[in-house]
JSON list of C-alpha atoms in Angstrom, two decimals:
[
{"chain": "G", "resi": 13, "resn": "ASP", "atom": "CA", "xyz": [30.95, -18.68, 24.13]},
{"chain": "G", "resi": 14, "resn": "VAL", "atom": "CA", "xyz": [33.18, -17.76, 27.06]},
{"chain": "G", "resi": 15, "resn": "LYS", "atom": "CA", "xyz": [36.03, -18.92, 26.55]},
{"chain": "G", "resi": 16, "resn": "VAL", "atom": "CA", "xyz": [39.33, -19.02, 28.95]},
{"chain": "G", "resi": 17, "resn": "THR", "atom": "CA", "xyz": [42.80, -20.02, 27.72]},
{"chain": "G", "resi": 18, "resn": "GLN", "atom": "CA", "xyz": [45.60, -20.36, 30.20]},
{"chain": "G", "resi": 19, "resn": "SER", "atom": "CA", "xyz": [49.67, -20.91, 28.51]},
{"chain": "G", "resi": 20, "resn": "SER", "atom": "CA", "xyz": [50.28, -24.70, 29.16]},
{"chain": "G", "resi": 21, "resn": "ARG", "atom": "CA", "xyz": [48.43, -27.70, 29.53]},
{"chain": "G", "resi": 22, "resn": "TYR", "atom": "CA", "xyz": [51.34, -29.30, 31.17]},
{"chain": "G", "resi": 23, "resn": "LEU", "atom": "CA", "xyz": [54.83, -27.96, 33.07]},
{"chain": "G", "resi": 24, "resn": "VAL", "atom": "CA", "xyz": [57.57, -29.99, 34.44]},
{"chain": "G", "resi": 25, "resn": "LYS", "atom": "CA", "xyz": [59.64, -27.09, 36.58]},
{"chain": "G", "resi": 26, "resn": "ARG", "atom": "CA", "xyz": [62.53, -27.73, 39.70]},
{"chain": "G", "resi": 27, "resn": "THR", "atom": "CA", "xyz": [62.45, -27.70, 43.40]},
{"chain": "G", "resi": 28, "resn": "GLY", "atom": "CA", "xyz": [63.59, -24.02, 43.56]},
{"chain": "G", "resi": 29, "resn": "GLU", "atom": "CA", "xyz": [62.03, -22.32, 40.00]},
{"chain": "G", "resi": 30, "resn": "LYS", "atom": "CA", "xyz": [59.89, -19.18, 39.65]},
{"chain": "G", "resi": 31, "resn": "VAL", "atom": "CA", "xyz": [56.98, -20.13, 37.89]},
{"chain": "G", "resi": 32, "resn": "PHE", "atom": "CA", "xyz": [54.58, -18.39, 36.29]},
{"chain": "G", "resi": 33, "resn": "LEU", "atom": "CA", "xyz": [51.38, -19.62, 35.41]},
{"chain": "G", "resi": 34, "resn": "GLU", "atom": "CA", "xyz": [48.46, -16.56, 33.41]},
{"chain": "G", "resi": 35, "resn": "CYS", "atom": "CA", "xyz": [44.96, -16.86, 31.98]},
{"chain": "G", "resi": 36, "resn": "VAL", "atom": "CA", "xyz": [43.10, -15.03, 29.52]},
{"chain": "G", "resi": 37, "resn": "GLN", "atom": "CA", "xyz": [39.59, -14.50, 29.22]},
{"chain": "G", "resi": 38, "resn": "ASP", "atom": "CA", "xyz": [37.86, -12.67, 25.95]},
{"chain": "G", "resi": 39, "resn": "MET", "atom": "CA", "xyz": [34.34, -11.68, 27.63]},
{"chain": "G", "resi": 40, "resn": "ASP", "atom": "CA", "xyz": [35.79, -8.39, 29.40]},
{"chain": "G", "resi": 41, "resn": "HIS", "atom": "CA", "xyz": [34.59, -10.31, 32.65]},
{"chain": "G", "resi": 42, "resn": "GLU", "atom": "CA", "xyz": [35.58, -8.37, 35.51]},
{"chain": "G", "resi": 43, "resn": "ASN", "atom": "CA", "xyz": [36.13, -11.21, 38.01]},
{"chain": "G", "resi": 44, "resn": "MET", "atom": "CA", "xyz": [39.21, -14.00, 37.49]},
{"chain": "G", "resi": 45, "resn": "PHE", "atom": "CA", "xyz": [39.96, -16.36, 39.62]},
{"chain": "G", "resi": 46, "resn": "TRP", "atom": "CA", "xyz": [42.63, -19.70, 40.48]},
{"chain": "G", "resi": 47, "resn": "TYR", "atom": "CA", "xyz": [42.45, -22.10, 42.38]},
{"chain": "G", "resi": 48, "resn": "ARG", "atom": "CA", "xyz": [44.43, -24.92, 42.50]},
{"chain": "G", "resi": 49, "resn": "GLN", "atom": "CA", "xyz": [42.13, -29.54, 42.43]},
{"chain": "G", "resi": 50, "resn": "ASP", "atom": "CA", "xyz": [44.11, -31.86, 43.98]},
{"chain": "G", "resi": 51, "resn": "PRO", "atom": "CA", "xyz": [43.13, -35.87, 44.88]},
{"chain": "G", "resi": 52, "resn": "GLY", "atom": "CA", "xyz": [40.60, -35.81, 47.70]},
{"chain": "G", "resi": 53, "resn": "LEU", "atom": "CA", "xyz": [40.64, -32.13, 47.99]},
{"chain": "G", "resi": 54, "resn": "GLY", "atom": "CA", "xyz": [38.40, -30.24, 45.45]},
{"chain": "G", "resi": 55, "resn": "LEU", "atom": "CA", "xyz": [38.65, -27.39, 44.31]},
{"chain": "G", "resi": 56, "resn": "ARG", "atom": "CA", "xyz": [40.06, -24.74, 46.76]},
{"chain": "G", "resi": 57, "resn": "LEU", "atom": "CA", "xyz": [40.86, -20.92, 45.59]},
{"chain": "G", "resi": 58, "resn": "ILE", "atom": "CA", "xyz": [43.64, -19.43, 45.75]},
{"chain": "G", "resi": 59, "resn": "TYR", "atom": "CA", "xyz": [43.52, -16.11, 44.87]},
{"chain": "G", "resi": 60, "resn": "PHE", "atom": "CA", "xyz": [41.59, -13.80, 42.71]},
{"chain": "G", "resi": 61, "resn": "SER", "atom": "CA", "xyz": [41.50, -10.16, 41.11]},
{"chain": "G", "resi": 62, "resn": "TYR", "atom": "CA", "xyz": [37.13, -8.24, 40.86]},
{"chain": "G", "resi": 63, "resn": "ASP", "atom": "CA", "xyz": [39.21, -5.38, 38.36]},
{"chain": "G", "resi": 64, "resn": "VAL", "atom": "CA", "xyz": [42.12, -4.44, 36.79]},
{"chain": "G", "resi": 65, "resn": "LYS", "atom": "CA", "xyz": [45.72, -4.29, 39.83]},
{"chain": "G", "resi": 66, "resn": "MET", "atom": "CA", "xyz": [43.09, -5.48, 42.74]},
{"chain": "G", "resi": 67, "resn": "LYS", "atom": "CA", "xyz": [43.68, -8.69, 44.26]},
{"chain": "G", "resi": 68, "resn": "GLU", "atom": "CA", "xyz": [42.22, -11.44, 46.91]},
{"chain": "G", "resi": 69, "resn": "LYS", "atom": "CA", "xyz": [43.44, -14.30, 48.37]},
{"chain": "G", "resi": 70, "resn": "GLY", "atom": "CA", "xyz": [41.16, -17.04, 49.16]},
{"chain": "G", "resi": 71, "resn": "ASP", "atom": "CA", "xyz": [42.55, -20.18, 50.71]},
{"chain": "G", "resi": 72, "resn": "ILE", "atom": "CA", "xyz": [45.39, -20.99, 50.59]},
{"chain": "G", "resi": 73, "resn": "PRO", "atom": "CA", "xyz": [47.64, -18.24, 49.23]},
{"chain": "G", "resi": 74, "resn": "GLU", "atom": "CA", "xyz": [50.88, -19.24, 51.35]},
{"chain": "G", "resi": 75, "resn": "GLY", "atom": "CA", "xyz": [53.96, -19.43, 48.40]},
{"chain": "G", "resi": 76, "resn": "TYR", "atom": "CA", "xyz": [51.83, -18.30, 45.78]},
{"chain": "G", "resi": 77, "resn": "SER", "atom": "CA", "xyz": [51.05, -14.36, 44.62]},
{"chain": "G", "resi": 78, "resn": "VAL", "atom": "CA", "xyz": [49.52, -12.47, 41.43]},
{"chain": "G", "resi": 79, "resn": "SER", "atom": "CA", "xyz": [49.52, -10.24, 39.05]},
{"chain": "G", "resi": 80, "resn": "ARG", "atom": "CA", "xyz": [46.75, -8.51, 36.93]},
{"chain": "G", "resi": 81, "resn": "GLU", "atom": "CA", "xyz": [47.82, -5.40, 34.93]},
{"chain": "G", "resi": 82, "resn": "LYS", "atom": "CA", "xyz": [44.90, -6.04, 32.35]},
{"chain": "G", "resi": 83, "resn": "LYS", "atom": "CA", "xyz": [41.87, -6.18, 32.80]},
{"chain": "G", "resi": 84, "resn": "GLU", "atom": "CA", "xyz": [41.62, -10.33, 29.92]},
{"chain": "G", "resi": 85, "resn": "ARG", "atom": "CA", "xyz": [45.14, -11.40, 31.19]},
{"chain": "G", "resi": 86, "resn": "PHE", "atom": "CA", "xyz": [45.69, -13.27, 35.21]},
{"chain": "G", "resi": 87, "resn": "SER", "atom": "CA", "xyz": [48.53, -14.60, 35.85]},
{"chain": "G", "resi": 88, "resn": "LEU", "atom": "CA", "xyz": [49.95, -16.91, 39.20]},
{"chain": "G", "resi": 89, "resn": "ILE", "atom": "CA", "xyz": [53.51, -16.69, 39.66]},
{"chain": "G", "resi": 90, "resn": "LEU", "atom": "CA", "xyz": [54.61, -19.52, 42.60]},
{"chain": "G", "resi": 91, "resn": "GLU", "atom": "CA", "xyz": [58.38, -17.22, 43.68]},
{"chain": "G", "resi": 92, "resn": "SER", "atom": "CA", "xyz": [60.08, -20.41, 44.61]},
{"chain": "G", "resi": 93, "resn": "ALA", "atom": "CA", "xyz": [58.28, -24.15, 43.19]},
{"chain": "G", "resi": 94, "resn": "SER", "atom": "CA", "xyz": [58.41, -26.33, 46.08]},
{"chain": "G", "resi": 95, "resn": "THR", "atom": "CA", "xyz": [57.44, -30.35, 45.79]},
{"chain": "G", "resi": 96, "resn": "ASN", "atom": "CA", "xyz": [53.69, -29.80, 47.69]},
{"chain": "G", "resi": 97, "resn": "GLN", "atom": "CA", "xyz": [52.83, -27.39, 44.94]},
{"chain": "G", "resi": 98, "resn": "THR", "atom": "CA", "xyz": [52.35, -30.12, 41.80]},
{"chain": "G", "resi": 99, "resn": "SER", "atom": "CA", "xyz": [49.00, -30.40, 41.49]},
{"chain": "G", "resi": 100, "resn": "MET", "atom": "CA", "xyz": [46.40, -29.37, 38.66]},
{"chain": "G", "resi": 101, "resn": "TYR", "atom": "CA", "xyz": [46.14, -25.79, 38.74]},
{"chain": "G", "resi": 102, "resn": "LEU", "atom": "CA", "xyz": [42.79, -23.66, 37.56]},
{"chain": "G", "resi": 103, "resn": "CYS", "atom": "CA", "xyz": [41.65, -20.96, 35.90]},
{"chain": "G", "resi": 104, "resn": "ALA", "atom": "CA", "xyz": [37.88, -19.50, 35.86]},
{"chain": "G", "resi": 105, "resn": "SER", "atom": "CA", "xyz": [36.40, -15.82, 35.12]},
{"chain": "G", "resi": 106, "resn": "SER", "atom": "CA", "xyz": [32.85, -14.37, 36.09]},
{"chain": "G", "resi": 107, "resn": "GLY", "atom": "CA", "xyz": [31.16, -11.06, 34.89]},
{"chain": "G", "resi": 108, "resn": "THR", "atom": "CA", "xyz": [27.59, -9.67, 35.84]},
{"chain": "G", "resi": 109, "resn": "THR", "atom": "CA", "xyz": [26.30, -13.30, 36.80]},
{"chain": "G", "resi": 110, "resn": "LEU", "atom": "CA", "xyz": [27.38, -15.40, 39.19]},
{"chain": "G", "resi": 111, "resn": "THR", "atom": "CA", "xyz": [28.83, -18.34, 36.51]},
{"chain": "G", "resi": 112, "resn": "GLN", "atom": "CA", "xyz": [32.32, -19.23, 36.84]},
{"chain": "G", "resi": 113, "resn": "TYR", "atom": "CA", "xyz": [33.56, -20.06, 33.21]},
{"chain": "G", "resi": 114, "resn": "PHE", "atom": "CA", "xyz": [37.03, -22.79, 33.53]},
{"chain": "G", "resi": 115, "resn": "GLY", "atom": "CA", "xyz": [40.22, -22.53, 31.21]},
{"chain": "G", "resi": 116, "resn": "PRO", "atom": "CA", "xyz": [41.08, -26.52, 30.69]},
{"chain": "G", "resi": 117, "resn": "GLY", "atom": "CA", "xyz": [43.91, -26.44, 33.55]},
{"chain": "G", "resi": 118, "resn": "THR", "atom": "CA", "xyz": [47.56, -26.01, 33.85]},
{"chain": "G", "resi": 119, "resn": "ARG", "atom": "CA", "xyz": [49.04, -30.10, 35.02]},
{"chain": "G", "resi": 120, "resn": "LEU", "atom": "CA", "xyz": [52.38, -28.69, 36.82]},
{"chain": "G", "resi": 121, "resn": "LEU", "atom": "CA", "xyz": [54.54, -31.48, 38.47]},
{"chain": "G", "resi": 122, "resn": "VAL", "atom": "CA", "xyz": [57.71, -30.23, 40.27]},
{"chain": "G", "resi": 123, "resn": "LEU", "atom": "CA", "xyz": [60.22, -32.30, 40.36]},
{"chain": "Q", "resi": 4, "resn": "GLU", "atom": "CA", "xyz": [32.49, -21.20, 57.63]},
{"chain": "Q", "resi": 5, "resn": "ASP", "atom": "CA", "xyz": [30.50, -22.72, 54.18]},
{"chain": "Q", "resi": 6, "resn": "GLN", "atom": "CA", "xyz": [29.85, -26.27, 53.13]},
{"chain": "Q", "resi": 7, "resn": "VAL", "atom": "CA", "xyz": [29.88, -28.74, 50.49]},
{"chain": "Q", "resi": 8, "resn": "THR", "atom": "CA", "xyz": [29.18, -32.69, 50.56]},
{"chain": "Q", "resi": 9, "resn": "GLN", "atom": "CA", "xyz": [28.39, -34.57, 47.47]},
{"chain": "Q", "resi": 10, "resn": "SER", "atom": "CA", "xyz": [27.26, -38.01, 48.20]},
{"chain": "Q", "resi": 11, "resn": "PRO", "atom": "CA", "xyz": [28.02, -40.94, 47.50]},
{"chain": "Q", "resi": 12, "resn": "GLU", "atom": "CA", "xyz": [32.53, -40.32, 45.86]},
{"chain": "Q", "resi": 13, "resn": "ALA", "atom": "CA", "xyz": [32.08, -42.93, 43.27]},
{"chain": "Q", "resi": 14, "resn": "LEU", "atom": "CA", "xyz": [28.67, -44.42, 41.50]},
{"chain": "Q", "resi": 15, "resn": "ARG", "atom": "CA", "xyz": [28.36, -46.61, 38.61]},
{"chain": "Q", "resi": 16, "resn": "LEU", "atom": "CA", "xyz": [25.41, -47.30, 36.23]},
{"chain": "Q", "resi": 17, "resn": "GLN", "atom": "CA", "xyz": [24.27, -49.35, 33.42]},
{"chain": "Q", "resi": 18, "resn": "GLU", "atom": "CA", "xyz": [23.56, -47.80, 30.66]},
{"chain": "Q", "resi": 19, "resn": "GLY", "atom": "CA", "xyz": [19.87, -46.50, 30.72]},
{"chain": "Q", "resi": 20, "resn": "GLU", "atom": "CA", "xyz": [19.77, -46.67, 34.91]},
{"chain": "Q", "resi": 21, "resn": "SER", "atom": "CA", "xyz": [18.38, -43.69, 36.39]},
{"chain": "Q", "resi": 22, "resn": "SER", "atom": "CA", "xyz": [20.54, -41.80, 39.10]},
{"chain": "Q", "resi": 23, "resn": "SER", "atom": "CA", "xyz": [20.47, -39.12, 41.45]},
{"chain": "Q", "resi": 24, "resn": "LEU", "atom": "CA", "xyz": [23.67, -37.23, 42.89]},
{"chain": "Q", "resi": 25, "resn": "ASN", "atom": "CA", "xyz": [23.22, -35.14, 46.06]},
{"chain": "Q", "resi": 26, "resn": "CYS", "atom": "CA", "xyz": [24.35, -31.97, 46.71]},
{"chain": "Q", "resi": 27, "resn": "SER", "atom": "CA", "xyz": [23.90, -31.38, 50.51]},
{"chain": "Q", "resi": 28, "resn": "TYR", "atom": "CA", "xyz": [25.69, -27.51, 51.55]},
{"chain": "Q", "resi": 29, "resn": "THR", "atom": "CA", "xyz": [25.48, -24.84, 54.46]},
{"chain": "Q", "resi": 30, "resn": "VAL", "atom": "CA", "xyz": [25.46, -21.47, 53.47]},
{"chain": "Q", "resi": 31, "resn": "SER", "atom": "CA", "xyz": [25.53, -18.06, 54.96]},
{"chain": "Q", "resi": 32, "resn": "GLY", "atom": "CA", "xyz": [23.09, -17.49, 52.72]},
{"chain": "Q", "resi": 33, "resn": "LEU", "atom": "CA", "xyz": [23.05, -18.66, 49.24]},
{"chain": "Q", "resi": 34, "resn": "ARG", "atom": "CA", "xyz": [23.51, -16.57, 46.19]},
{"chain": "Q", "resi": 35, "resn": "GLY", "atom": "CA", "xyz": [23.39, -19.08, 44.15]},
{"chain": "Q", "resi": 36, "resn": "LEU", "atom": "CA", "xyz": [23.88, -23.57, 43.72]},
{"chain": "Q", "resi": 37, "resn": "PHE", "atom": "CA", "xyz": [26.11, -24.18, 40.89]},
{"chain": "Q", "resi": 38, "resn": "TRP", "atom": "CA", "xyz": [26.03, -27.48, 38.98]},
{"chain": "Q", "resi": 39, "resn": "TYR", "atom": "CA", "xyz": [29.55, -28.44, 36.39]},
{"chain": "Q", "resi": 40, "resn": "ARG", "atom": "CA", "xyz": [30.97, -31.65, 35.00]},
{"chain": "Q", "resi": 41, "resn": "GLN", "atom": "CA", "xyz": [34.80, -32.06, 34.78]},
{"chain": "Q", "resi": 42, "resn": "ASP", "atom": "CA", "xyz": [35.98, -34.81, 32.13]},
{"chain": "Q", "resi": 43, "resn": "PRO", "atom": "CA", "xyz": [39.45, -36.38, 33.64]},
{"chain": "Q", "resi": 44, "resn": "GLY", "atom": "CA", "xyz": [42.18, -33.83, 32.83]},
{"chain": "Q", "resi": 45, "resn": "LYS", "atom": "CA", "xyz": [40.33, -30.88, 31.20]},
{"chain": "Q", "resi": 46, "resn": "GLY", "atom": "CA", "xyz": [38.32, -27.91, 33.65]},
{"chain": "Q", "resi": 47, "resn": "PRO", "atom": "CA", "xyz": [35.16, -27.89, 35.45]},
{"chain": "Q", "resi": 48, "resn": "GLU", "atom": "CA", "xyz": [32.27, -27.17, 31.82]},
{"chain": "Q", "resi": 49, "resn": "PHE", "atom": "CA", "xyz": [29.16, -25.00, 33.66]},
{"chain": "Q", "resi": 50, "resn": "LEU", "atom": "CA", "xyz": [25.95, -26.42, 33.80]},
{"chain": "Q", "resi": 51, "resn": "PHE", "atom": "CA", "xyz": [23.55, -25.16, 35.50]},
{"chain": "Q", "resi": 52, "resn": "THR", "atom": "CA", "xyz": [22.80, -22.78, 37.84]},
{"chain": "Q", "resi": 53, "resn": "LEU", "atom": "CA", "xyz": [19.97, -22.70, 40.19]},
{"chain": "Q", "resi": 54, "resn": "TYR", "atom": "CA", "xyz": [19.31, -19.60, 42.81]},
{"chain": "Q", "resi": 55, "resn": "SER", "atom": "CA", "xyz": [16.01, -20.36, 44.96]},
{"chain": "Q", "resi": 56, "resn": "ALA", "atom": "CA", "xyz": [14.46, -23.57, 46.82]},
{"chain": "Q", "resi": 57, "resn": "GLY", "atom": "CA", "xyz": [12.55, -25.67, 43.86]},
{"chain": "Q", "resi": 58, "resn": "GLU", "atom": "CA", "xyz": [13.55, -23.80, 41.06]},
{"chain": "Q", "resi": 59, "resn": "GLU", "atom": "CA", "xyz": [14.26, -27.26, 38.61]},
{"chain": "Q", "resi": 60, "resn": "LYS", "atom": "CA", "xyz": [16.69, -26.29, 35.71]},
{"chain": "Q", "resi": 61, "resn": "GLU", "atom": "CA", "xyz": [16.92, -29.25, 32.50]},
{"chain": "Q", "resi": 62, "resn": "LYS", "atom": "CA", "xyz": [19.46, -30.13, 30.39]},
{"chain": "Q", "resi": 63, "resn": "GLU", "atom": "CA", "xyz": [18.94, -33.20, 27.54]},
{"chain": "Q", "resi": 64, "resn": "ARG", "atom": "CA", "xyz": [19.27, -36.36, 30.65]},
{"chain": "Q", "resi": 65, "resn": "LEU", "atom": "CA", "xyz": [20.46, -33.96, 33.45]},
{"chain": "Q", "resi": 66, "resn": "LYS", "atom": "CA", "xyz": [17.76, -31.90, 36.28]},
{"chain": "Q", "resi": 67, "resn": "ALA", "atom": "CA", "xyz": [18.94, -30.49, 38.92]},
{"chain": "Q", "resi": 68, "resn": "THR", "atom": "CA", "xyz": [16.57, -29.44, 41.71]},
{"chain": "Q", "resi": 69, "resn": "LEU", "atom": "CA", "xyz": [17.22, -27.61, 45.01]},
{"chain": "Q", "resi": 70, "resn": "THR", "atom": "CA", "xyz": [15.81, -27.37, 47.91]},
{"chain": "Q", "resi": 71, "resn": "LYS", "atom": "CA", "xyz": [16.89, -25.40, 51.43]},
{"chain": "Q", "resi": 72, "resn": "LYS", "atom": "CA", "xyz": [19.67, -28.05, 52.07]},
{"chain": "Q", "resi": 73, "resn": "GLU", "atom": "CA", "xyz": [20.07, -29.79, 49.29]},
{"chain": "Q", "resi": 74, "resn": "SER", "atom": "CA", "xyz": [20.83, -30.09, 45.47]},
{"chain": "Q", "resi": 75, "resn": "PHE", "atom": "CA", "xyz": [19.93, -33.18, 43.16]},
{"chain": "Q", "resi": 76, "resn": "LEU", "atom": "CA", "xyz": [21.90, -34.44, 39.96]},
{"chain": "Q", "resi": 77, "resn": "HIS", "atom": "CA", "xyz": [18.77, -36.17, 38.32]},
{"chain": "Q", "resi": 78, "resn": "ILE", "atom": "CA", "xyz": [20.26, -38.46, 35.48]},
{"chain": "Q", "resi": 79, "resn": "THR", "atom": "CA", "xyz": [17.76, -40.39, 32.99]},
{"chain": "Q", "resi": 80, "resn": "ALA", "atom": "CA", "xyz": [18.40, -42.60, 31.06]},
{"chain": "Q", "resi": 81, "resn": "PRO", "atom": "CA", "xyz": [22.59, -41.99, 31.04]},
{"chain": "Q", "resi": 82, "resn": "LYS", "atom": "CA", "xyz": [24.83, -43.17, 27.83]},
{"chain": "Q", "resi": 83, "resn": "PRO", "atom": "CA", "xyz": [28.76, -44.40, 28.66]},
{"chain": "Q", "resi": 84, "resn": "GLU", "atom": "CA", "xyz": [29.05, -40.65, 27.87]},
{"chain": "Q", "resi": 85, "resn": "ASP", "atom": "CA", "xyz": [27.58, -39.11, 30.67]},
{"chain": "Q", "resi": 86, "resn": "SER", "atom": "CA", "xyz": [30.84, -40.75, 32.31]},
{"chain": "Q", "resi": 87, "resn": "ALA", "atom": "CA", "xyz": [33.00, -37.70, 34.22]},
{"chain": "Q", "resi": 88, "resn": "THR", "atom": "CA", "xyz": [33.45, -36.20, 37.56]},
{"chain": "Q", "resi": 89, "resn": "TYR", "atom": "CA", "xyz": [29.89, -33.99, 38.47]},
{"chain": "Q", "resi": 90, "resn": "LEU", "atom": "CA", "xyz": [31.03, -30.58, 40.90]},
{"chain": "Q", "resi": 91, "resn": "CYS", "atom": "CA", "xyz": [29.01, -29.42, 42.83]},
{"chain": "Q", "resi": 92, "resn": "ALA", "atom": "CA", "xyz": [29.26, -25.17, 44.96]},
{"chain": "Q", "resi": 93, "resn": "VAL", "atom": "CA", "xyz": [27.61, -22.27, 47.02]},
{"chain": "Q", "resi": 94, "resn": "ARG", "atom": "CA", "xyz": [28.01, -19.02, 46.32]},
{"chain": "Q", "resi": 95, "resn": "PRO", "atom": "CA", "xyz": [27.39, -16.95, 49.42]},
{"chain": "Q", "resi": 96, "resn": "PHE", "atom": "CA", "xyz": [25.38, -13.19, 48.51]},
{"chain": "Q", "resi": 97, "resn": "GLY", "atom": "CA", "xyz": [27.94, -11.07, 49.52]},
{"chain": "Q", "resi": 98, "resn": "ASN", "atom": "CA", "xyz": [31.12, -13.02, 48.09]},
{"chain": "Q", "resi": 99, "resn": "GLU", "atom": "CA", "xyz": [33.08, -13.52, 44.83]},
{"chain": "Q", "resi": 100, "resn": "LYS", "atom": "CA", "xyz": [34.45, -17.09, 45.79]},
{"chain": "Q", "resi": 101, "resn": "LEU", "atom": "CA", "xyz": [32.74, -20.45, 45.95]},
{"chain": "Q", "resi": 102, "resn": "THR", "atom": "CA", "xyz": [33.04, -23.69, 47.72]},
{"chain": "Q", "resi": 103, "resn": "PHE", "atom": "CA", "xyz": [33.75, -26.54, 46.07]},
{"chain": "Q", "resi": 104, "resn": "GLY", "atom": "CA", "xyz": [32.58, -30.19, 47.01]},
{"chain": "Q", "resi": 105, "resn": "THR", "atom": "CA", "xyz": [35.17, -32.73, 46.50]},
{"chain": "Q", "resi": 106, "resn": "GLY", "atom": "CA", "xyz": [32.74, -34.76, 43.03]},
{"chain": "Q", "resi": 107, "resn": "THR", "atom": "CA", "xyz": [30.95, -37.80, 42.89]},
{"chain": "Q", "resi": 108, "resn": "ARG", "atom": "CA", "xyz": [32.84, -39.65, 40.29]},
{"chain": "Q", "resi": 109, "resn": "LEU", "atom": "CA", "xyz": [30.17, -41.29, 37.11]},
{"chain": "Q", "resi": 110, "resn": "THR", "atom": "CA", "xyz": [30.57, -44.17, 35.72]},
{"chain": "Q", "resi": 111, "resn": "ILE", "atom": "CA", "xyz": [28.55, -45.90, 33.19]},
{"chain": "Q", "resi": 112, "resn": "ILE", "atom": "CA", "xyz": [28.34, -48.56, 31.66]},
{"chain": "Q", "resi": 113, "resn": "PRO", "atom": "CA", "xyz": [27.62, -50.37, 27.97]}
]
C-alpha cells in the first residue's frame, strides 16, 4: 500500500511566522505535489517536484517555497504566514503510473 | 486551459436509491481521468483511473464511465458509508499536473 504521511494534522501559527509542512512517501515515487484545498475552490496546485532538488511552480506559488533534498521527502515552506494562507494543505506523490496518492492533510490556521 | 466541472454540487439520496454524478471536462489531450473519494477532514482516496472513451471500471457499488467530454460515477444501491465528497480530476498528455473539479458532496440517508 502506498503511504503518504504529513507531519501535522492541525497547526496554529501567528501572522509573520515561518511555517514548515513536511511530507514523506514510502513508495520511491519520483513525483511529489503540494496542494491547498479551500471551500468552493477545490484543490489547487502550489508546487510540484519530479526529482530530488527539482521543483516546478504550480498554479498558486506566491508566498510559498519548497524543498526536496531527499526523494522521499517534500517540504512546503510559508516564508511569512498570512491569514489568507489558512487552509487545508495536501501532499501527494506519484510514480510510473499516473495516479497521485494523497496524504491525510494538514489543517493550518494562521491567526 | 484545462477545466473540470462537477455536478451536482450536492446530492442527497435515500439508502438504496441509485444515481449518477457527472464530471464534464475540457483538456488538451486526455492522458487520464481520475475519481477520488474524500471524507471530511481527510485526504482524497483514489478510486479509479480512466484512460480512453468507452472505458468502464467498477468497485463495489461504484462504476465509472468515460466519454470524450464527460465521465459519470454511477452509484448503485448506496449505503450510508458511501457518504463523502467525490472528486474528479484530469491530466493532459505531457504534463504531470492534475486539474480538479470542486466535487460532489454525496449524502446517503438511512
